[in-house]
Tab-separated table of C-alpha atoms in Angstrom:
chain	number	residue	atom	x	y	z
A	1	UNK	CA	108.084	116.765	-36.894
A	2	UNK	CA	108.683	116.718	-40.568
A	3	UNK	CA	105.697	116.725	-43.164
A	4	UNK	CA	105.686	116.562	-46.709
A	5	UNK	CA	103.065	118.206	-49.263
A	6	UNK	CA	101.698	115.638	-52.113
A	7	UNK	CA	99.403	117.108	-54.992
A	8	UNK	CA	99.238	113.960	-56.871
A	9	UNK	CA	97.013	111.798	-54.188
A	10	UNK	CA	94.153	110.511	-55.956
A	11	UNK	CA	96.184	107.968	-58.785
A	12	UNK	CA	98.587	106.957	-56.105
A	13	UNK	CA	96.618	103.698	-53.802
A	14	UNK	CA	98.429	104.014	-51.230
A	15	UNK	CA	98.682	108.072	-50.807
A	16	UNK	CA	94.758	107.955	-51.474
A	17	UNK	CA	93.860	105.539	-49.018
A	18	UNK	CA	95.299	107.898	-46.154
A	19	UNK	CA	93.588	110.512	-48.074
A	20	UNK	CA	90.379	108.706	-47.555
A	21	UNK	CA	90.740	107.567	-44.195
A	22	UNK	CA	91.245	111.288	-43.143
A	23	UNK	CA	87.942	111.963	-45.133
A	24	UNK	CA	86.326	109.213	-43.174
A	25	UNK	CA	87.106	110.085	-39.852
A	26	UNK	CA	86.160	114.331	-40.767
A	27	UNK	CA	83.085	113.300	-42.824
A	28	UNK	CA	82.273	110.102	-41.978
A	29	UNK	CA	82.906	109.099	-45.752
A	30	UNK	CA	85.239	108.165	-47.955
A	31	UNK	CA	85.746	109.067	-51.978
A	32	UNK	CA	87.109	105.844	-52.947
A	33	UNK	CA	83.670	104.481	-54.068
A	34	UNK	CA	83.697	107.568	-56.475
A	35	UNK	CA	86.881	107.168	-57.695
A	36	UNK	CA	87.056	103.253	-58.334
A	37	UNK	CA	83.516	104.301	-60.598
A	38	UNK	CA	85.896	106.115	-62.809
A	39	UNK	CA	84.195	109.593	-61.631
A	40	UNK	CA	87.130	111.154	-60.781
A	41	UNK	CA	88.943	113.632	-62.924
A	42	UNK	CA	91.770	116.014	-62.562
A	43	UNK	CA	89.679	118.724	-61.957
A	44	UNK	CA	89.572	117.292	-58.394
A	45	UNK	CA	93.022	118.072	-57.118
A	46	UNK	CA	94.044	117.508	-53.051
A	47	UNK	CA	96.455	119.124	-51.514
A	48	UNK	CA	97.393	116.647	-48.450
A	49	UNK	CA	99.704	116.772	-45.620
A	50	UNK	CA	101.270	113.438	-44.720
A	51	UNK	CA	103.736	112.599	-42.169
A	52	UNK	CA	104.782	108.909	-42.966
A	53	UNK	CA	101.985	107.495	-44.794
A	54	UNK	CA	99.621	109.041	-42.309
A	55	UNK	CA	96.967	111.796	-43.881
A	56	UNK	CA	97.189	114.623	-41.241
A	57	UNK	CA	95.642	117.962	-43.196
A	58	UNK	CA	94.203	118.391	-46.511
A	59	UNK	CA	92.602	121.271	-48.703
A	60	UNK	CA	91.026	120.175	-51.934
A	61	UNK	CA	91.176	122.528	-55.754
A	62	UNK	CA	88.178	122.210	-57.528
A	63	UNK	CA	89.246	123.458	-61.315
A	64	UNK	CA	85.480	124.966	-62.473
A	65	UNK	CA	84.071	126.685	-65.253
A	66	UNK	CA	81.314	128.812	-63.863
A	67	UNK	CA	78.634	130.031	-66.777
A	68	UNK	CA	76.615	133.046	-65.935
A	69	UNK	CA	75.336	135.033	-69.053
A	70	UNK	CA	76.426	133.170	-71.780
A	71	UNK	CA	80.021	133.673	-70.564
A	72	UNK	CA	82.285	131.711	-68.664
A	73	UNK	CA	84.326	132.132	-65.866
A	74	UNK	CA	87.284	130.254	-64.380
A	75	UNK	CA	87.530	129.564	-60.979
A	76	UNK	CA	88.879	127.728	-58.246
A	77	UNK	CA	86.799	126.402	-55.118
A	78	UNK	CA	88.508	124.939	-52.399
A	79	UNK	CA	87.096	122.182	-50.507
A	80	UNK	CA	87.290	118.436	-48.226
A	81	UNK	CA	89.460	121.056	-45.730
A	82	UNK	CA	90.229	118.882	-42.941
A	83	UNK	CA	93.170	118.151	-40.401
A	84	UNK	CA	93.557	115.075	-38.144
A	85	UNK	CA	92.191	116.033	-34.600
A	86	UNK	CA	96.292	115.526	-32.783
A	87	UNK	CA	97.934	118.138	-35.433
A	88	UNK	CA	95.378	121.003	-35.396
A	89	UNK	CA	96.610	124.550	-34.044
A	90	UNK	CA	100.255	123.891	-35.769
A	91	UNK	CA	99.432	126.145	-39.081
A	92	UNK	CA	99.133	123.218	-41.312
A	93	UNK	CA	95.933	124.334	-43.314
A	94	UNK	CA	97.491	127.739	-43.236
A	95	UNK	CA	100.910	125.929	-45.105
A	96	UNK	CA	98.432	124.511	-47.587
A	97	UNK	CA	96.554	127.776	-48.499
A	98	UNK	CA	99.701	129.578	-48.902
A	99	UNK	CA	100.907	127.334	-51.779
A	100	UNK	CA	97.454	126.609	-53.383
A	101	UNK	CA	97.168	130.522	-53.759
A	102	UNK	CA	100.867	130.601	-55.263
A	103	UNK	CA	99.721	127.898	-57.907
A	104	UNK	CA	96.507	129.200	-58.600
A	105	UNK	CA	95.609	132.781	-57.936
A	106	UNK	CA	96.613	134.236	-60.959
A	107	UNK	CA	95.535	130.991	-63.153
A	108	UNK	CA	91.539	131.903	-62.520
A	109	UNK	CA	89.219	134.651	-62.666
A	110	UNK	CA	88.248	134.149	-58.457
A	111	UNK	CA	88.598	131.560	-56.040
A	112	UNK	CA	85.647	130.701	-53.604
A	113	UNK	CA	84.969	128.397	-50.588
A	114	UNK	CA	82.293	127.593	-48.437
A	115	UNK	CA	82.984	127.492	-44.756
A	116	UNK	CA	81.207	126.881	-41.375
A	117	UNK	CA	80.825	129.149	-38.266
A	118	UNK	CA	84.474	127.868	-36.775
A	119	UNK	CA	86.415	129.175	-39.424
A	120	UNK	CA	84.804	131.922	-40.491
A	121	UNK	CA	88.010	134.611	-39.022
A	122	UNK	CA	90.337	132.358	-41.047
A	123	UNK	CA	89.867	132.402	-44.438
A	124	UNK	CA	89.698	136.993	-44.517
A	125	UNK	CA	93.932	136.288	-43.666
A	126	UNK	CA	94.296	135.212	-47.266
A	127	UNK	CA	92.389	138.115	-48.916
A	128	UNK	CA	88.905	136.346	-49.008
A	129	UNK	CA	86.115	138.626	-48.518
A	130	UNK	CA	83.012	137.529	-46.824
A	131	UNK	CA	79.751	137.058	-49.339
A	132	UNK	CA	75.944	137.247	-49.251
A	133	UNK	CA	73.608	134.727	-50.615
A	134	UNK	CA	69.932	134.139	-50.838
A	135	UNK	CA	67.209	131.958	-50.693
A	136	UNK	CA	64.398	131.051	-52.861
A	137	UNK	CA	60.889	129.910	-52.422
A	138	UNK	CA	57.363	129.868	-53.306
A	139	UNK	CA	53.988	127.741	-52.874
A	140	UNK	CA	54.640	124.074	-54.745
A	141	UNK	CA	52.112	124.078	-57.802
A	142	UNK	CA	49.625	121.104	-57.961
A	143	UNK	CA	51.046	117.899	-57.884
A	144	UNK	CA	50.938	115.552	-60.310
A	145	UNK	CA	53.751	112.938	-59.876
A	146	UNK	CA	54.000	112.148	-63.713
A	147	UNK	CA	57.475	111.417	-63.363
A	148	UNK	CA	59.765	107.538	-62.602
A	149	UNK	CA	62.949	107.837	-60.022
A	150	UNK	CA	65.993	107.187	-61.779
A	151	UNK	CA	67.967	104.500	-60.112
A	152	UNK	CA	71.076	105.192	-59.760
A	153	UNK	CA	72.509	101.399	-59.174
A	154	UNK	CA	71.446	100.833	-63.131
A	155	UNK	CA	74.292	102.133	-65.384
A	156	UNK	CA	71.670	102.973	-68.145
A	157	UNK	CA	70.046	105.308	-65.286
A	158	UNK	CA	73.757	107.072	-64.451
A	159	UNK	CA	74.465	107.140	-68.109
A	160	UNK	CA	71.018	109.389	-68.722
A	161	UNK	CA	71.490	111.866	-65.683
A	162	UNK	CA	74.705	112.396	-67.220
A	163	UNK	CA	73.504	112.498	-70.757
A	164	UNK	CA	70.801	115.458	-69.607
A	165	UNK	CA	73.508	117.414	-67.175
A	166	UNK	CA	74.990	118.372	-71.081
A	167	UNK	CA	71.781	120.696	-71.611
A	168	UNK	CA	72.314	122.267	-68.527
A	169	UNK	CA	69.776	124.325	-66.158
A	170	UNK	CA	68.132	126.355	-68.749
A	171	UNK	CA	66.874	128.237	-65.034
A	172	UNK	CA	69.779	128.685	-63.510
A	173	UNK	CA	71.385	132.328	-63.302
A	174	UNK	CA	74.649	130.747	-61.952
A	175	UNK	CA	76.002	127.199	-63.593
A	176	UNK	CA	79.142	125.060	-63.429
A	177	UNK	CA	79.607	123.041	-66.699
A	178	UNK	CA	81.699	120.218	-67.815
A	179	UNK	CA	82.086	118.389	-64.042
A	180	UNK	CA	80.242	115.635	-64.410
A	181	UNK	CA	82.909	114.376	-61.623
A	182	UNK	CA	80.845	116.551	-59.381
A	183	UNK	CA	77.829	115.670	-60.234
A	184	UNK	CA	78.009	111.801	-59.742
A	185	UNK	CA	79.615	112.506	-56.494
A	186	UNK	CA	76.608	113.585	-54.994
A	187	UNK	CA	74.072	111.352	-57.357
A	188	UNK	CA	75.912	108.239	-56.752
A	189	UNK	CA	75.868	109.204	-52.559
A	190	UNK	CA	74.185	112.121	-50.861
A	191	UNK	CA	71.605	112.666	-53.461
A	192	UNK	CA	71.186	108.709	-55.052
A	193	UNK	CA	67.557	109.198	-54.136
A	194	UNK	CA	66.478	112.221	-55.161
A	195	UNK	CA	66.844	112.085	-59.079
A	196	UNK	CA	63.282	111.993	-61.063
A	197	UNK	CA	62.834	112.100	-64.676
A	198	UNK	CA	59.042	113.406	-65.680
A	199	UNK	CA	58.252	112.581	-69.372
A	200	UNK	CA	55.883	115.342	-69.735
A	201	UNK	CA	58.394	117.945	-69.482
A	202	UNK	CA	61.874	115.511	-71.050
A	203	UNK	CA	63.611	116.985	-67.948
A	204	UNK	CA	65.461	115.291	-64.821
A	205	UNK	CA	65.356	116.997	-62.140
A	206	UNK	CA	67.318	116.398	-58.516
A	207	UNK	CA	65.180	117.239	-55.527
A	208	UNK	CA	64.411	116.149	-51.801
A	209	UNK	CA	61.299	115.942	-50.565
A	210	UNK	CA	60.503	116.269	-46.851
A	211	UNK	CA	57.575	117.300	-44.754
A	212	UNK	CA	55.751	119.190	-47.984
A	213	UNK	CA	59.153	120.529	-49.036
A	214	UNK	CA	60.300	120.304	-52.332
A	215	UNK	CA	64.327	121.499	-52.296
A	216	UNK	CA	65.106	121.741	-55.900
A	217	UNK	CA	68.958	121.271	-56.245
A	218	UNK	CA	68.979	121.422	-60.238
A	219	UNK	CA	66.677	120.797	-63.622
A	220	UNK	CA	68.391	119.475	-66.696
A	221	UNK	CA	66.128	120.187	-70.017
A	222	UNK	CA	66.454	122.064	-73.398
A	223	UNK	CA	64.674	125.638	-73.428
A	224	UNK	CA	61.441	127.187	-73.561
A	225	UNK	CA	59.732	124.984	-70.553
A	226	UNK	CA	58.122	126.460	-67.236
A	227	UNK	CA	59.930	125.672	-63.927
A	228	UNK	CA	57.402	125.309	-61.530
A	229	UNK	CA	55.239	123.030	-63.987
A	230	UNK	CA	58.300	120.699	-63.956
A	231	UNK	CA	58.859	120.531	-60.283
A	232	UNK	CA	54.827	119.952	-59.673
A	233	UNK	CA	55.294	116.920	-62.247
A	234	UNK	CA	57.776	115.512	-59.208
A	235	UNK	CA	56.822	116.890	-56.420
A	236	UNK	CA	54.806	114.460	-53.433
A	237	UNK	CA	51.148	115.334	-53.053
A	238	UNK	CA	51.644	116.312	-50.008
A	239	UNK	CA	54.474	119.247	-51.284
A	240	UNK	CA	53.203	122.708	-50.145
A	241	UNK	CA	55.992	124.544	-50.625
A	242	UNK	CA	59.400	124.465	-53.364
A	243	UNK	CA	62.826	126.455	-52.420
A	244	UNK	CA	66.126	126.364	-55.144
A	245	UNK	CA	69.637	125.350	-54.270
A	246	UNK	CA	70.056	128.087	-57.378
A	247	UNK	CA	69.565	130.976	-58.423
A	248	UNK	CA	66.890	131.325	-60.778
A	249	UNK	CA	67.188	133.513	-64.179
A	250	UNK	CA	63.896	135.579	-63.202
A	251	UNK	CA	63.464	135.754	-59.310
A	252	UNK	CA	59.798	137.342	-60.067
A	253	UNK	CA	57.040	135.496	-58.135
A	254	UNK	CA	60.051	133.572	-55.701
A	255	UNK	CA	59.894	135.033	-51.924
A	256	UNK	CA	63.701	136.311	-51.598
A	257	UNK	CA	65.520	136.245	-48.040
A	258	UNK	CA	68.429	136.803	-47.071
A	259	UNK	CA	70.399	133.217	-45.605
A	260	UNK	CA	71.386	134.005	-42.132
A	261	UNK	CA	72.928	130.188	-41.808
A	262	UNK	CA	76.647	130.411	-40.841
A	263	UNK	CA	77.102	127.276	-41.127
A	264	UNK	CA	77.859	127.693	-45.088
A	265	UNK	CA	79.049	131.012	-45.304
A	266	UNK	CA	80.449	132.312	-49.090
A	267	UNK	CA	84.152	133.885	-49.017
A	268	UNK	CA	85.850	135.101	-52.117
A	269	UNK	CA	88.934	135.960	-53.196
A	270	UNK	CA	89.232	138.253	-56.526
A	271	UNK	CA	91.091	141.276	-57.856
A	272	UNK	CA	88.718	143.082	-58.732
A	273	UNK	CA	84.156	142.204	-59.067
A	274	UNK	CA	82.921	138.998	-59.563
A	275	UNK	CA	79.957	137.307	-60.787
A	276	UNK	CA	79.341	136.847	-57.492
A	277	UNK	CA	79.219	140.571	-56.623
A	278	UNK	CA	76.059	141.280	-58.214
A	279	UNK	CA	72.471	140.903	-57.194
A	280	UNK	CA	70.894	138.446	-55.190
A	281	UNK	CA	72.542	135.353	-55.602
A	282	UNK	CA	72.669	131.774	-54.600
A	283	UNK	CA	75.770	129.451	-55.586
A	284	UNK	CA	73.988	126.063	-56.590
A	285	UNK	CA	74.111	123.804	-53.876
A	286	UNK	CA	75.322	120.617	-56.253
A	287	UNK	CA	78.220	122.460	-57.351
A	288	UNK	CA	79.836	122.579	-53.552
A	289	UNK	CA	82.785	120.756	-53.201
């Protein structure tokens, strides 16, 4: 059973459309929406599998520049791993991971990956080294719903969540800058409804609300403004409590816990400490790929 290995899938129609059938039948959705937008970039880069034209096993490199303290970091997360149900157990994701770390391990600072409970003996064969992260929450502030949804249909909508994502998360500990790509992935799908802008504060913020939960997922703004006053400005009046998808700068006044959830476990591959060694961390949820 021959295969061949294609890193150019994403310009090529008909190499993509296998890609995203694949996609559709492991996710139940397909990437070709995103990339007909124009959203895709080549920091996106597949690493697929085919036999024939047939998509059979595919681990994604995510090029990202990863801004903690003023400096940044580049690094490599790998993600969309999936393998067509009939060709699991031959060592094809293994084939892939052995030539995505020949291209890129010594081209980055670290390479990361989130993975579920299934998988979690697999990726420690490579080198990557099992991570803890944290959650954060406190009680939601009075709400005042001074904000407007953006709609994310409306072009002049897309064009101003993408025009605040350049200011960055002025809260965030942890940042990935310069991938819009990512970013309209998940506000043009997942997260379409969940993008407010309040006034008050200038600021967009993505959340979800659900049963008096506000899950903040990121806050574009300049400096100098107060977190939870933003989130109360878009937070549901029923919203008794607000957890990050972040990590905030100053974890004073946030109940910390440790995330017992296998189901998105951290692994990390480095030569030596990473910003993701120290302290009580979170990786923000909107920069998962």
């Amino acid at each position: 059973m021959s295969f061949y290995l294609s890193k150019e899938v994403m310009p090529n129609d008909t190499l993509r459309t296998a890609f995203n059938a694949l996609a559709v039948k492991t996710f139940g959705f397909s990437f070709e929406d995103w990339y007909q937008k124009g959203y895709w970039s080549n920091f996106n880069l597949p690493y697929t599998l085919f036999q024939g034209n047939e998509a059979v096993a595919n681990i994604s490199v995510n090029k990202l520049e990863v801004l903690i303290r003023g400096e940044i970091h580049n690094s490599i997360q790998l993600g969309t791993v999936m393998t067509e149900k009939a060709y699991r157990n031959q060592g094809l994701s293994r084939e892939i991971m052995e030539e995505i770390k020949h291209d890129w391990e010594d081209k980055c600072d670290f390479m990361f990956l989130f993975a579920n409970k299934s998988v979690l003996d697999f990726y420690p064969r490579f080198g990557f080294e099992k991570k803890q992260q944290y959650q954060f929450e406190t009680k939601a502030g009075k709400a005042s719903g001074a904000c407007r949804k953006l709609n994310m249909d409306l072009s002049c909508d897309r064009q101003m969540l993408r025009d605040y994502y350049v200011k960055t998360n002025p809260f965030s500990k942890i940042q990935v800058i310069h991938n819009d790509s990512l970013l309209m992935f998940y506000c043009t799908s997942i997260m379409k409804d969940w993008i407010y802008y309040t006034p008050e504060y200038d600021a967009v913020v993505i959340a979800e609300q659900n049963h008096g939960r506000l899950r903040c997922m990121d806050v574009y703004c300049d400096q100098g403004k107060n977190l939870l006053d933003i989130l109360a400005s878009v937070a549901d009046a029923d919203a008794k409590t607000v957890s990050l998808k972040f990590t905030p700068c100053d974890d004073c006044g946030w109940d910390v816990s440790l995330i017992q959830d296998d189901e998105d476990t951290l692994f990390v591959l480095s030569k030596g400490e990473t910003v993701l060694d120290n302290g009580r961390l979170l990786f923000p949820a909107i920069s998962h790929t």
